[in-house]
CSV table of C-alpha atoms in Angstrom, one decimal:
chain,number,residue,atom,x,y,z
D,1,PHE,CA,-18.3,107.5,9.4
D,2,THR,CA,-19.2,107.9,5.7
D,3,PRO,CA,-17.7,111.5,5.4
D,4,LEU,CA,-14.5,110.4,7.1
D,5,ILE,CA,-14.2,107.3,4.9
D,6,ALA,CA,-14.7,109.4,1.7
D,7,ALA,CA,-12.4,112.2,2.8
D,8,GLU,CA,-9.6,109.9,3.9
D,9,GLU,CA,-10.1,107.3,1.2
D,10,LEU,CA,-9.9,104.4,3.7
D,11,SER,CA,-9.8,100.8,2.6
D,12,ALA,CA,-12.2,98.2,4.1
D,13,THR,CA,-9.3,96.8,6.2
D,14,GLN,CA,-8.4,100.2,7.5
D,15,ILE,CA,-12.0,100.7,8.5
D,16,ARG,CA,-12.0,97.3,10.3
D,17,ILE,CA,-8.9,98.3,12.2
D,18,LEU,CA,-10.3,101.6,13.3
D,19,LEU,CA,-13.7,100.1,14.3
D,20,THR,CA,-12.0,97.3,16.2
D,21,ILE,CA,-9.9,99.8,18.1
D,22,LEU,CA,-12.9,102.0,18.8
D,23,GLU,CA,-14.8,99.0,20.1
D,24,ARG,CA,-11.9,97.4,22.2
D,25,GLY,CA,-10.0,100.5,23.3
D,26,GLU,CA,-6.2,100.1,23.8
D,27,ILE,CA,-5.1,96.9,22.1
D,28,SER,CA,-1.8,95.5,20.9
D,29,VAL,CA,-1.1,94.9,17.2
D,30,GLY,CA,-0.8,91.2,18.0
D,31,GLU,CA,-4.3,91.1,19.5
D,32,LEU,CA,-5.7,93.3,16.7
D,33,SER,CA,-4.2,91.1,14.0
D,34,GLU,CA,-5.8,88.0,15.7
D,35,ILE,CA,-9.2,89.7,15.9
D,36,ILE,CA,-9.3,90.8,12.3
D,37,ARG,CA,-7.4,87.7,11.1
D,38,MET,CA,-4.5,89.5,9.5
D,39,ASN,CA,-0.8,88.8,9.5
D,40,SER,CA,0.7,90.8,12.4
D,41,GLY,CA,3.4,92.4,10.1
D,42,ASN,CA,0.8,93.6,7.6
D,43,CYS,CA,-1.4,94.8,10.5
D,44,SER,CA,1.5,96.8,12.0
D,45,THR,CA,2.2,98.3,8.6
D,46,MET,CA,-1.4,99.3,8.2
D,47,CYS,CA,-1.5,100.8,11.7
D,48,LYS,CA,1.7,102.8,10.9
D,49,LYS,CA,0.0,104.3,7.8
D,50,LEU,CA,-3.1,105.2,9.8
D,51,GLU,CA,-0.9,106.8,12.4
D,52,GLN,CA,0.9,108.9,9.7
D,53,ARG,CA,-2.5,110.1,8.6
D,54,GLY,CA,-3.4,111.1,12.2
D,55,LEU,CA,-6.2,108.6,12.6
D,56,LEU,CA,-4.6,106.6,15.5
D,57,LYS,CA,-1.7,106.8,17.9
D,58,ARG,CA,0.6,103.9,18.4
D,59,VAL,CA,2.5,103.6,21.7
D,60,ARG,CA,5.3,101.1,22.3
D,61,SER,CA,4.6,98.9,25.2
D,62,GLN,CA,7.1,98.6,28.1
D,63,GLU,CA,6.8,94.8,27.6
D,64,ASP,CA,8.1,95.0,24.0
């Protein structure tokens, strides 16, 4: 992961998000925010930024 982290200039929180998604697979922002102990609004914003950088893909749930 080191070259990706250096090239993308990822923060520790962004790395935690990506590693949690890698470990858990498909997960909601609410679940993710609970796991990493982060406010769901902040977590959503962070995921949006990661999506804009092409590092993850967010899909709106039918249940939302």
